[in-house]
JSON list of C-alpha atoms in Angstrom, two decimals:
[
{"chain": "A", "resi": 1262, "resn": "MET", "atom": "CA", "xyz": [135.79, 102.12, 138.15]},
{"chain": "A", "resi": 1263, "resn": "ALA", "atom": "CA", "xyz": [136.49, 99.29, 140.23]},
{"chain": "A", "resi": 1264, "resn": "TYR", "atom": "CA", "xyz": [132.29, 98.53, 140.13]},
{"chain": "A", "resi": 1265, "resn": "GLU", "atom": "CA", "xyz": [132.40, 99.23, 136.28]},
{"chain": "A", "resi": 1266, "resn": "LYS", "atom": "CA", "xyz": [135.53, 96.66, 135.72]},
{"chain": "A", "resi": 1267, "resn": "ALA", "atom": "CA", "xyz": [133.92, 94.14, 138.34]},
{"chain": "A", "resi": 1268, "resn": "LEU", "atom": "CA", "xyz": [130.34, 93.84, 135.95]},
{"chain": "A", "resi": 1269, "resn": "LYS", "atom": "CA", "xyz": [133.20, 93.91, 132.95]},
{"chain": "A", "resi": 1270, "resn": "ILE", "atom": "CA", "xyz": [134.49, 90.61, 134.29]},
{"chain": "A", "resi": 1271, "resn": "MET", "atom": "CA", "xyz": [131.89, 89.44, 135.85]},
{"chain": "A", "resi": 1272, "resn": "ALA", "atom": "CA", "xyz": [130.28, 89.10, 132.46]},
{"chain": "A", "resi": 1273, "resn": "GLU", "atom": "CA", "xyz": [133.29, 87.59, 130.68]},
{"chain": "A", "resi": 1274, "resn": "VAL", "atom": "CA", "xyz": [133.01, 84.72, 133.05]},
{"chain": "A", "resi": 1275, "resn": "GLY", "atom": "CA", "xyz": [129.52, 83.97, 132.01]},
{"chain": "A", "resi": 1276, "resn": "ILE", "atom": "CA", "xyz": [127.79, 85.30, 134.83]},
{"chain": "A", "resi": 1277, "resn": "SER", "atom": "CA", "xyz": [124.89, 87.81, 133.30]},
{"chain": "A", "resi": 1278, "resn": "ASP", "atom": "CA", "xyz": [122.84, 90.50, 135.38]},
{"chain": "A", "resi": 1279, "resn": "GLY", "atom": "CA", "xyz": [125.83, 91.05, 136.78]},
{"chain": "A", "resi": 1280, "resn": "LYS", "atom": "CA", "xyz": [124.05, 94.41, 138.59]},
{"chain": "A", "resi": 1281, "resn": "LYS", "atom": "CA", "xyz": [122.02, 92.13, 140.70]},
{"chain": "A", "resi": 1282, "resn": "ARG", "atom": "CA", "xyz": [124.65, 89.59, 141.22]},
{"chain": "A", "resi": 1283, "resn": "PHE", "atom": "CA", "xyz": [126.93, 91.96, 142.46]},
{"chain": "A", "resi": 1284, "resn": "ASN", "atom": "CA", "xyz": [125.33, 92.47, 145.86]},
{"chain": "A", "resi": 1285, "resn": "GLN", "atom": "CA", "xyz": [124.33, 88.60, 146.59]},
{"chain": "A", "resi": 1286, "resn": "TYR", "atom": "CA", "xyz": [125.78, 86.21, 148.86]},
{"chain": "A", "resi": 1287, "resn": "PRO", "atom": "CA", "xyz": [128.01, 83.21, 147.67]},
{"chain": "A", "resi": 1288, "resn": "PHE", "atom": "CA", "xyz": [124.85, 81.28, 149.28]},
{"chain": "A", "resi": 1289, "resn": "GLU", "atom": "CA", "xyz": [123.18, 82.12, 146.58]},
{"chain": "A", "resi": 1290, "resn": "PHE", "atom": "CA", "xyz": [125.22, 80.91, 143.41]},
{"chain": "A", "resi": 1291, "resn": "SER", "atom": "CA", "xyz": [125.17, 77.75, 142.55]},
{"chain": "A", "resi": 1292, "resn": "GLY", "atom": "CA", "xyz": [128.68, 75.80, 142.94]},
{"chain": "A", "resi": 1293, "resn": "GLY", "atom": "CA", "xyz": [129.22, 76.34, 139.05]},
{"chain": "A", "resi": 1294, "resn": "MET", "atom": "CA", "xyz": [128.63, 80.34, 139.55]},
{"chain": "A", "resi": 1295, "resn": "ARG", "atom": "CA", "xyz": [131.08, 80.55, 142.58]},
{"chain": "A", "resi": 1296, "resn": "GLN", "atom": "CA", "xyz": [134.02, 79.01, 139.83]},
{"chain": "A", "resi": 1297, "resn": "ARG", "atom": "CA", "xyz": [133.67, 81.40, 137.98]},
{"chain": "A", "resi": 1298, "resn": "ILE", "atom": "CA", "xyz": [133.20, 83.92, 140.79]},
{"chain": "A", "resi": 1299, "resn": "VAL", "atom": "CA", "xyz": [136.69, 82.05, 142.10]},
{"chain": "A", "resi": 1300, "resn": "ILE", "atom": "CA", "xyz": [138.18, 82.42, 138.42]},
{"chain": "A", "resi": 1301, "resn": "ALA", "atom": "CA", "xyz": [136.80, 85.86, 137.65]},
{"chain": "A", "resi": 1302, "resn": "ILE", "atom": "CA", "xyz": [138.59, 87.41, 141.19]},
{"chain": "A", "resi": 1303, "resn": "ALA", "atom": "CA", "xyz": [141.96, 85.14, 139.72]},
{"chain": "A", "resi": 1304, "resn": "ILE", "atom": "CA", "xyz": [142.07, 87.46, 136.34]},
{"chain": "A", "resi": 1305, "resn": "ALA", "atom": "CA", "xyz": [141.01, 91.13, 137.46]},
{"chain": "A", "resi": 1306, "resn": "ALA", "atom": "CA", "xyz": [144.45, 90.88, 138.16]},
{"chain": "A", "resi": 1307, "resn": "ASN", "atom": "CA", "xyz": [145.90, 90.18, 134.39]},
{"chain": "A", "resi": 1308, "resn": "PRO", "atom": "CA", "xyz": [148.01, 87.21, 135.74]},
{"chain": "A", "resi": 1309, "resn": "ASP", "atom": "CA", "xyz": [150.38, 86.00, 133.38]},
{"chain": "A", "resi": 1310, "resn": "LEU", "atom": "CA", "xyz": [149.81, 82.47, 134.65]},
{"chain": "A", "resi": 1311, "resn": "LEU", "atom": "CA", "xyz": [146.74, 81.46, 135.97]},
{"chain": "A", "resi": 1312, "resn": "ILE", "atom": "CA", "xyz": [147.02, 78.34, 138.87]},
{"chain": "A", "resi": 1313, "resn": "CYS", "atom": "CA", "xyz": [143.90, 75.90, 138.99]},
{"chain": "A", "resi": 1314, "resn": "ASP", "atom": "CA", "xyz": [143.99, 73.68, 141.56]},
{"chain": "A", "resi": 1315, "resn": "GLU", "atom": "CA", "xyz": [140.99, 71.14, 141.50]},
{"chain": "A", "resi": 1316, "resn": "PRO", "atom": "CA", "xyz": [138.46, 73.67, 139.71]},
{"chain": "A", "resi": 1317, "resn": "THR", "atom": "CA", "xyz": [136.21, 70.99, 138.77]},
{"chain": "A", "resi": 1318, "resn": "THR", "atom": "CA", "xyz": [136.16, 68.98, 141.87]},
{"chain": "A", "resi": 1319, "resn": "ALA", "atom": "CA", "xyz": [133.09, 68.73, 143.36]},
{"chain": "A", "resi": 1320, "resn": "LEU", "atom": "CA", "xyz": [130.96, 70.06, 139.88]},
{"chain": "A", "resi": 1321, "resn": "ASP", "atom": "CA", "xyz": [129.13, 67.65, 137.80]},
{"chain": "A", "resi": 1322, "resn": "VAL", "atom": "CA", "xyz": [130.01, 66.87, 134.80]},
{"chain": "A", "resi": 1323, "resn": "THR", "atom": "CA", "xyz": [128.17, 69.92, 132.92]},
{"chain": "A", "resi": 1324, "resn": "ILE", "atom": "CA", "xyz": [129.04, 72.16, 134.63]},
{"chain": "A", "resi": 1325, "resn": "GLN", "atom": "CA", "xyz": [132.98, 71.01, 134.86]},
{"chain": "A", "resi": 1326, "resn": "ALA", "atom": "CA", "xyz": [132.99, 71.08, 130.76]},
{"chain": "A", "resi": 1327, "resn": "GLN", "atom": "CA", "xyz": [131.75, 73.91, 130.90]},
{"chain": "A", "resi": 1328, "resn": "ILE", "atom": "CA", "xyz": [134.29, 75.46, 133.65]},
{"chain": "A", "resi": 1329, "resn": "LEU", "atom": "CA", "xyz": [137.39, 73.75, 131.63]},
{"chain": "A", "resi": 1330, "resn": "GLU", "atom": "CA", "xyz": [135.92, 75.53, 128.16]},
{"chain": "A", "resi": 1331, "resn": "LEU", "atom": "CA", "xyz": [135.87, 79.47, 129.76]},
{"chain": "A", "resi": 1332, "resn": "ILE", "atom": "CA", "xyz": [139.22, 78.73, 131.54]},
{"chain": "A", "resi": 1333, "resn": "ASN", "atom": "CA", "xyz": [140.60, 77.61, 127.36]},
{"chain": "A", "resi": 1334, "resn": "SER", "atom": "CA", "xyz": [138.51, 80.32, 126.21]},
{"chain": "A", "resi": 1335, "resn": "LEU", "atom": "CA", "xyz": [140.35, 82.96, 128.76]},
{"chain": "A", "resi": 1336, "resn": "LYS", "atom": "CA", "xyz": [143.73, 81.55, 128.08]},
{"chain": "A", "resi": 1337, "resn": "LYS", "atom": "CA", "xyz": [143.50, 82.13, 124.72]},
{"chain": "A", "resi": 1338, "resn": "LYS", "atom": "CA", "xyz": [141.83, 85.78, 124.36]},
{"chain": "A", "resi": 1339, "resn": "ARG", "atom": "CA", "xyz": [144.07, 86.52, 127.99]},
{"chain": "A", "resi": 1340, "resn": "GLY", "atom": "CA", "xyz": [147.32, 85.01, 126.06]},
{"chain": "A", "resi": 1341, "resn": "MET", "atom": "CA", "xyz": [147.85, 83.57, 129.80]},
{"chain": "A", "resi": 1342, "resn": "SER", "atom": "CA", "xyz": [149.82, 80.16, 130.53]},
{"chain": "A", "resi": 1343, "resn": "VAL", "atom": "CA", "xyz": [147.48, 77.72, 132.77]},
{"chain": "A", "resi": 1344, "resn": "ILE", "atom": "CA", "xyz": [149.03, 75.36, 135.48]},
{"chain": "A", "resi": 1345, "resn": "PHE", "atom": "CA", "xyz": [146.35, 73.05, 136.26]},
{"chain": "A", "resi": 1346, "resn": "ILE", "atom": "CA", "xyz": [146.18, 70.87, 139.84]},
{"chain": "A", "resi": 1347, "resn": "THR", "atom": "CA", "xyz": [144.00, 67.75, 139.70]},
{"chain": "A", "resi": 1348, "resn": "HIS", "atom": "CA", "xyz": [143.77, 64.27, 140.40]},
{"chain": "A", "resi": 1349, "resn": "ASP", "atom": "CA", "xyz": [141.17, 63.95, 137.52]},
{"chain": "A", "resi": 1350, "resn": "LEU", "atom": "CA", "xyz": [143.09, 62.46, 134.56]},
{"chain": "A", "resi": 1351, "resn": "GLY", "atom": "CA", "xyz": [140.08, 62.47, 132.79]},
{"chain": "A", "resi": 1352, "resn": "VAL", "atom": "CA", "xyz": [140.82, 66.69, 132.47]},
{"chain": "A", "resi": 1353, "resn": "VAL", "atom": "CA", "xyz": [144.44, 66.48, 131.88]},
{"chain": "A", "resi": 1354, "resn": "ALA", "atom": "CA", "xyz": [143.95, 64.60, 128.93]},
{"chain": "A", "resi": 1355, "resn": "ASN", "atom": "CA", "xyz": [141.96, 67.26, 127.51]},
{"chain": "A", "resi": 1356, "resn": "VAL", "atom": "CA", "xyz": [143.86, 70.46, 128.53]},
{"chain": "A", "resi": 1357, "resn": "ALA", "atom": "CA", "xyz": [146.92, 69.31, 129.13]},
{"chain": "A", "resi": 1358, "resn": "ASP", "atom": "CA", "xyz": [150.21, 70.49, 126.78]},
{"chain": "A", "resi": 1359, "resn": "ARG", "atom": "CA", "xyz": [152.51, 69.03, 129.11]},
{"chain": "A", "resi": 1360, "resn": "ILE", "atom": "CA", "xyz": [151.86, 66.93, 132.24]},
{"chain": "A", "resi": 1361, "resn": "ALA", "atom": "CA", "xyz": [154.57, 66.18, 135.22]},
{"chain": "A", "resi": 1362, "resn": "VAL", "atom": "CA", "xyz": [153.11, 63.25, 137.92]},
{"chain": "A", "resi": 1363, "resn": "MET", "atom": "CA", "xyz": [154.01, 64.37, 141.04]},
{"chain": "A", "resi": 1364, "resn": "TYR", "atom": "CA", "xyz": [153.95, 61.62, 144.09]},
{"chain": "A", "resi": 1365, "resn": "ALA", "atom": "CA", "xyz": [155.51, 62.13, 147.89]},
{"chain": "A", "resi": 1366, "resn": "GLY", "atom": "CA", "xyz": [156.09, 66.09, 146.89]},
{"chain": "A", "resi": 1367, "resn": "LYS", "atom": "CA", "xyz": [158.54, 65.22, 143.19]},
{"chain": "A", "resi": 1368, "resn": "ILE", "atom": "CA", "xyz": [157.64, 65.58, 139.95]},
{"chain": "A", "resi": 1369, "resn": "VAL", "atom": "CA", "xyz": [158.40, 61.41, 138.90]},
{"chain": "A", "resi": 1370, "resn": "GLU", "atom": "CA", "xyz": [157.76, 61.74, 135.09]},
{"chain": "A", "resi": 1371, "resn": "THR", "atom": "CA", "xyz": [156.89, 65.04, 132.76]},
{"chain": "A", "resi": 1372, "resn": "GLY", "atom": "CA", "xyz": [156.42, 64.89, 129.19]},
{"chain": "A", "resi": 1373, "resn": "SER", "atom": "CA", "xyz": [153.82, 65.78, 126.63]},
{"chain": "A", "resi": 1374, "resn": "VAL", "atom": "CA", "xyz": [150.59, 64.60, 126.96]},
{"chain": "A", "resi": 1375, "resn": "ASP", "atom": "CA", "xyz": [151.06, 61.77, 124.45]},
{"chain": "A", "resi": 1376, "resn": "ASP", "atom": "CA", "xyz": [154.09, 60.78, 126.48]},
{"chain": "A", "resi": 1377, "resn": "ILE", "atom": "CA", "xyz": [152.21, 60.51, 129.74]},
{"chain": "A", "resi": 1378, "resn": "PHE", "atom": "CA", "xyz": [148.51, 58.57, 128.78]},
{"chain": "A", "resi": 1379, "resn": "TYR", "atom": "CA", "xyz": [150.77, 56.86, 125.45]},
{"chain": "A", "resi": 1380, "resn": "SER", "atom": "CA", "xyz": [154.31, 56.23, 126.31]},
{"chain": "A", "resi": 1381, "resn": "PRO", "atom": "CA", "xyz": [154.02, 55.85, 130.66]},
{"chain": "A", "resi": 1382, "resn": "ALA", "atom": "CA", "xyz": [157.39, 54.98, 131.93]},
{"chain": "A", "resi": 1383, "resn": "HIS", "atom": "CA", "xyz": [157.07, 55.04, 135.47]},
{"chain": "A", "resi": 1384, "resn": "PRO", "atom": "CA", "xyz": [155.61, 52.73, 137.71]},
{"chain": "A", "resi": 1385, "resn": "TYR", "atom": "CA", "xyz": [152.97, 55.28, 139.81]},
{"chain": "A", "resi": 1386, "resn": "THR", "atom": "CA", "xyz": [151.91, 56.35, 136.61]},
{"chain": "A", "resi": 1387, "resn": "TRP", "atom": "CA", "xyz": [151.35, 53.28, 135.68]},
{"chain": "A", "resi": 1388, "resn": "ALA", "atom": "CA", "xyz": [149.44, 52.53, 138.36]},
{"chain": "A", "resi": 1389, "resn": "LEU", "atom": "CA", "xyz": [147.15, 55.83, 137.76]},
{"chain": "A", "resi": 1390, "resn": "LEU", "atom": "CA", "xyz": [146.32, 54.74, 134.25]},
{"chain": "A", "resi": 1391, "resn": "GLY", "atom": "CA", "xyz": [145.67, 51.73, 135.54]},
{"chain": "A", "resi": 1392, "resn": "SER", "atom": "CA", "xyz": [143.30, 52.54, 138.27]},
{"chain": "A", "resi": 1393, "resn": "MET", "atom": "CA", "xyz": [141.40, 55.35, 136.07]},
{"chain": "A", "resi": 1394, "resn": "PRO", "atom": "CA", "xyz": [137.90, 53.66, 134.29]},
{"chain": "A", "resi": 1395, "resn": "ASP", "atom": "CA", "xyz": [136.75, 53.74, 131.23]},
{"chain": "A", "resi": 1396, "resn": "LEU", "atom": "CA", "xyz": [133.82, 52.57, 128.32]},
{"chain": "A", "resi": 1397, "resn": "ASP", "atom": "CA", "xyz": [135.69, 48.77, 128.56]},
{"chain": "A", "resi": 1398, "resn": "SER", "atom": "CA", "xyz": [136.16, 48.61, 131.91]},
{"chain": "A", "resi": 1399, "resn": "SER", "atom": "CA", "xyz": [134.56, 45.52, 133.33]},
{"chain": "A", "resi": 1400, "resn": "GLY", "atom": "CA", "xyz": [135.15, 44.15, 137.01]},
{"chain": "A", "resi": 1401, "resn": "ARG", "atom": "CA", "xyz": [137.68, 45.55, 140.08]},
{"chain": "A", "resi": 1402, "resn": "LEU", "atom": "CA", "xyz": [139.90, 48.07, 139.28]},
{"chain": "A", "resi": 1403, "resn": "GLU", "atom": "CA", "xyz": [143.33, 47.90, 140.26]},
{"chain": "A", "resi": 1404, "resn": "ALA", "atom": "CA", "xyz": [144.07, 49.78, 142.97]},
{"chain": "A", "resi": 1405, "resn": "ILE", "atom": "CA", "xyz": [147.77, 51.38, 144.44]},
{"chain": "A", "resi": 1406, "resn": "PRO", "atom": "CA", "xyz": [148.11, 49.03, 147.52]},
{"chain": "A", "resi": 1407, "resn": "GLY", "atom": "CA", "xyz": [149.35, 50.77, 150.40]},
{"chain": "A", "resi": 1408, "resn": "THR", "atom": "CA", "xyz": [149.37, 54.24, 151.39]},
{"chain": "A", "resi": 1409, "resn": "PRO", "atom": "CA", "xyz": [151.30, 56.96, 150.91]},
{"chain": "A", "resi": 1410, "resn": "PRO", "atom": "CA", "xyz": [154.53, 58.16, 153.11]},
{"chain": "A", "resi": 1411, "resn": "ASN", "atom": "CA", "xyz": [154.71, 59.95, 155.97]},
{"chain": "A", "resi": 1412, "resn": "MET", "atom": "CA", "xyz": [156.98, 63.19, 154.74]},
{"chain": "A", "resi": 1413, "resn": "ILE", "atom": "CA", "xyz": [157.51, 64.85, 157.94]},
{"chain": "A", "resi": 1414, "resn": "TYR", "atom": "CA", "xyz": [159.23, 61.75, 158.33]},
{"chain": "A", "resi": 1415, "resn": "PRO", "atom": "CA", "xyz": [160.61, 61.25, 154.10]},
{"chain": "A", "resi": 1416, "resn": "PRO", "atom": "CA", "xyz": [161.51, 57.64, 153.30]},
{"chain": "A", "resi": 1417, "resn": "GLU", "atom": "CA", "xyz": [165.24, 56.79, 152.12]},
{"chain": "A", "resi": 1418, "resn": "GLY", "atom": "CA", "xyz": [165.26, 56.32, 148.67]},
{"chain": "A", "resi": 1419, "resn": "ASP", "atom": "CA", "xyz": [162.16, 56.50, 146.34]},
{"chain": "A", "resi": 1420, "resn": "ALA", "atom": "CA", "xyz": [159.32, 57.30, 148.15]},
{"chain": "A", "resi": 1421, "resn": "PHE", "atom": "CA", "xyz": [156.98, 55.27, 145.79]},
{"chain": "A", "resi": 1422, "resn": "ALA", "atom": "CA", "xyz": [159.39, 52.30, 146.51]},
{"chain": "A", "resi": 1423, "resn": "ALA", "atom": "CA", "xyz": [157.02, 50.64, 148.96]},
{"chain": "A", "resi": 1424, "resn": "ARG", "atom": "CA", "xyz": [153.79, 50.68, 147.51]},
{"chain": "A", "resi": 1425, "resn": "ASN", "atom": "CA", "xyz": [156.04, 49.21, 144.02]},
{"chain": "A", "resi": 1426, "resn": "LYS", "atom": "CA", "xyz": [155.76, 46.00, 142.90]},
{"chain": "A", "resi": 1427, "resn": "TYR", "atom": "CA", "xyz": [158.60, 46.33, 140.36]},
{"chain": "A", "resi": 1428, "resn": "ALA", "atom": "CA", "xyz": [161.00, 48.00, 143.39]},
{"chain": "A", "resi": 1429, "resn": "MET", "atom": "CA", "xyz": [164.58, 46.77, 143.56]},
{"chain": "A", "resi": 1430, "resn": "GLN", "atom": "CA", "xyz": [166.63, 46.89, 146.56]},
{"chain": "A", "resi": 1431, "resn": "ILE", "atom": "CA", "xyz": [168.66, 50.24, 144.58]},
{"chain": "A", "resi": 1432, "resn": "ASP", "atom": "CA", "xyz": [164.89, 52.14, 145.31]},
{"chain": "A", "resi": 1433, "resn": "PHE", "atom": "CA", "xyz": [164.96, 51.73, 148.83]},
{"chain": "A", "resi": 1434, "resn": "GLU", "atom": "CA", "xyz": [168.68, 53.21, 149.11]},
{"chain": "A", "resi": 1435, "resn": "ARG", "atom": "CA", "xyz": [168.84, 55.46, 146.49]},
{"chain": "A", "resi": 1436, "resn": "GLU", "atom": "CA", "xyz": [166.11, 58.45, 145.32]},
{"chain": "A", "resi": 1437, "resn": "PRO", "atom": "CA", "xyz": [166.80, 58.23, 141.46]},
{"chain": "A", "resi": 1438, "resn": "PRO", "atom": "CA", "xyz": [167.44, 61.23, 139.05]},
{"chain": "A", "resi": 1439, "resn": "LEU", "atom": "CA", "xyz": [165.38, 62.10, 136.31]},
{"chain": "A", "resi": 1440, "resn": "PHE", "atom": "CA", "xyz": [165.97, 59.66, 133.31]},
{"chain": "A", "resi": 1441, "resn": "LYS", "atom": "CA", "xyz": [165.97, 61.09, 129.69]},
{"chain": "A", "resi": 1442, "resn": "ILE", "atom": "CA", "xyz": [163.94, 58.89, 127.04]},
{"chain": "A", "resi": 1443, "resn": "SER", "atom": "CA", "xyz": [163.18, 61.13, 124.65]},
{"chain": "A", "resi": 1444, "resn": "GLU", "atom": "CA", "xyz": [163.59, 65.39, 124.53]},
{"chain": "A", "resi": 1445, "resn": "SER", "atom": "CA", "xyz": [160.20, 66.15, 125.49]},
{"chain": "A", "resi": 1446, "resn": "HIS", "atom": "CA", "xyz": [160.28, 63.12, 128.39]},
{"chain": "A", "resi": 1447, "resn": "SER", "atom": "CA", "xyz": [161.42, 62.10, 131.25]},
{"chain": "A", "resi": 1448, "resn": "ALA", "atom": "CA", "xyz": [160.72, 59.25, 134.64]},
{"chain": "A", "resi": 1449, "resn": "ALA", "atom": "CA", "xyz": [162.22, 59.25, 137.87]},
{"chain": "A", "resi": 1450, "resn": "THR", "atom": "CA", "xyz": [162.65, 55.45, 138.12]},
{"chain": "A", "resi": 1451, "resn": "TRP", "atom": "CA", "xyz": [165.54, 53.24, 138.49]},
{"chain": "A", "resi": 1452, "resn": "LEU", "atom": "CA", "xyz": [164.31, 50.83, 136.12]},
{"chain": "A", "resi": 1453, "resn": "LEU", "atom": "CA", "xyz": [165.41, 53.21, 133.33]},
{"chain": "A", "resi": 1454, "resn": "HIS", "atom": "CA", "xyz": [169.15, 52.53, 134.30]},
{"chain": "A", "resi": 1455, "resn": "PRO", "atom": "CA", "xyz": [170.67, 50.55, 131.54]},
{"chain": "A", "resi": 1456, "resn": "ASN", "atom": "CA", "xyz": [171.63, 47.65, 134.27]},
{"chain": "A", "resi": 1457, "resn": "ALA", "atom": "CA", "xyz": [167.99, 47.64, 135.41]},
{"chain": "A", "resi": 1458, "resn": "PRO", "atom": "CA", "xyz": [166.07, 44.40, 134.39]},
{"chain": "A", "resi": 1459, "resn": "LYS", "atom": "CA", "xyz": [163.62, 44.99, 131.00]},
{"chain": "A", "resi": 1460, "resn": "VAL", "atom": "CA", "xyz": [159.78, 45.28, 132.94]},
{"chain": "A", "resi": 1461, "resn": "GLU", "atom": "CA", "xyz": [157.16, 45.52, 130.12]},
{"chain": "A", "resi": 1462, "resn": "LEU", "atom": "CA", "xyz": [154.30, 47.84, 130.55]},
{"chain": "A", "resi": 1463, "resn": "PRO", "atom": "CA", "xyz": [151.35, 45.40, 133.02]},
{"chain": "A", "resi": 1464, "resn": "GLU", "atom": "CA", "xyz": [149.43, 43.98, 130.43]},
{"chain": "A", "resi": 1465, "resn": "ALA", "atom": "CA", "xyz": [145.82, 45.18, 131.40]},
{"chain": "A", "resi": 1466, "resn": "LEU", "atom": "CA", "xyz": [147.84, 48.72, 131.09]},
{"chain": "A", "resi": 1467, "resn": "ALA", "atom": "CA", "xyz": [149.16, 47.92, 127.14]},
{"chain": "A", "resi": 1468, "resn": "LYS", "atom": "CA", "xyz": [145.50, 46.93, 126.61]},
{"chain": "A", "resi": 1469, "resn": "ARG", "atom": "CA", "xyz": [144.15, 49.92, 127.37]},
{"chain": "A", "resi": 1470, "resn": "ILE", "atom": "CA", "xyz": [146.92, 52.17, 125.92]},
{"chain": "A", "resi": 1471, "resn": "ALA", "atom": "CA", "xyz": [146.29, 49.99, 122.14]},
{"chain": "A", "resi": 1472, "resn": "ARG", "atom": "CA", "xyz": [142.42, 50.90, 123.09]},
{"chain": "A", "resi": 1473, "resn": "MET", "atom": "CA", "xyz": [143.30, 54.45, 123.41]},
{"chain": "A", "resi": 1474, "resn": "LYS", "atom": "CA", "xyz": [145.15, 54.51, 120.83]},
{"chain": "A", "resi": 1475, "resn": "GLU", "atom": "CA", "xyz": [142.28, 53.24, 118.20]},
{"chain": "A", "resi": 1476, "resn": "ARG", "atom": "CA", "xyz": [139.95, 55.54, 119.45]},
{"chain": "A", "resi": 1477, "resn": "ARG", "atom": "CA", "xyz": [142.08, 58.22, 118.61]},
{"chain": "A", "resi": 1478, "resn": "ASN", "atom": "CA", "xyz": [142.87, 56.91, 115.18]},
{"chain": "A", "resi": 1479, "resn": "ALA", "atom": "CA", "xyz": [139.40, 56.22, 114.90]},
{"chain": "A", "resi": 1480, "resn": "ASP", "atom": "CA", "xyz": [138.29, 60.76, 115.90]},
{"chain": "A", "resi": 1481, "resn": "GLY", "atom": "CA", "xyz": [140.75, 61.72, 113.30]},
{"chain": "A", "resi": 1482, "resn": "GLY", "atom": "CA", "xyz": [143.93, 62.22, 115.44]},
{"chain": "A", "resi": 1483, "resn": "LYS", "atom": "CA", "xyz": [141.98, 63.58, 118.66]},
{"chain": "A", "resi": 1484, "resn": "ARG", "atom": "CA", "xyz": [142.40, 62.85, 122.24]}
]
């Protein structure tokens, strides 16, 4: 029964000739096939929640698309929820319903895809989006200065403060709470405090978001 179930799940994740593949070793599989096998193992117990940690790392763009399409189809077919953990904002834009941006082990902004990509509120989210190349990118992308803090000795205040050019004195003294922006959108930055100075989106990011909105409108509202 276990053997038959294994063959059935292998077919479900797109691995053909399961009887032959069943007795092969990992080095005999391509990167995409190994990823499919790992997904097969993960869904063998019929989970309600599938956690995918960097599921497209080290895969070429074509195989990435296939793996994401597979996970999406399994989600719908099996009625699962899926949590993606990834640094790839392209993956996030295409698969997510809700996004949580994390820094130093804590959520610094959370919202819908539209909230995060079109109305970002945290300086770290601004920096992430500003460092992402697009079709109109020219010259050098702006890197995030500094390095992440050593969380063995967590810094006082906001962990991102030392790398944040918009940081205020309070950022080095007190960790900000999650300020509610809308029913779906919150961000942990003192810039959202009523007494904070008004800070506009970086000009380059504002232009990028405007281009993204234009493309979305031209595509009929698709991401």
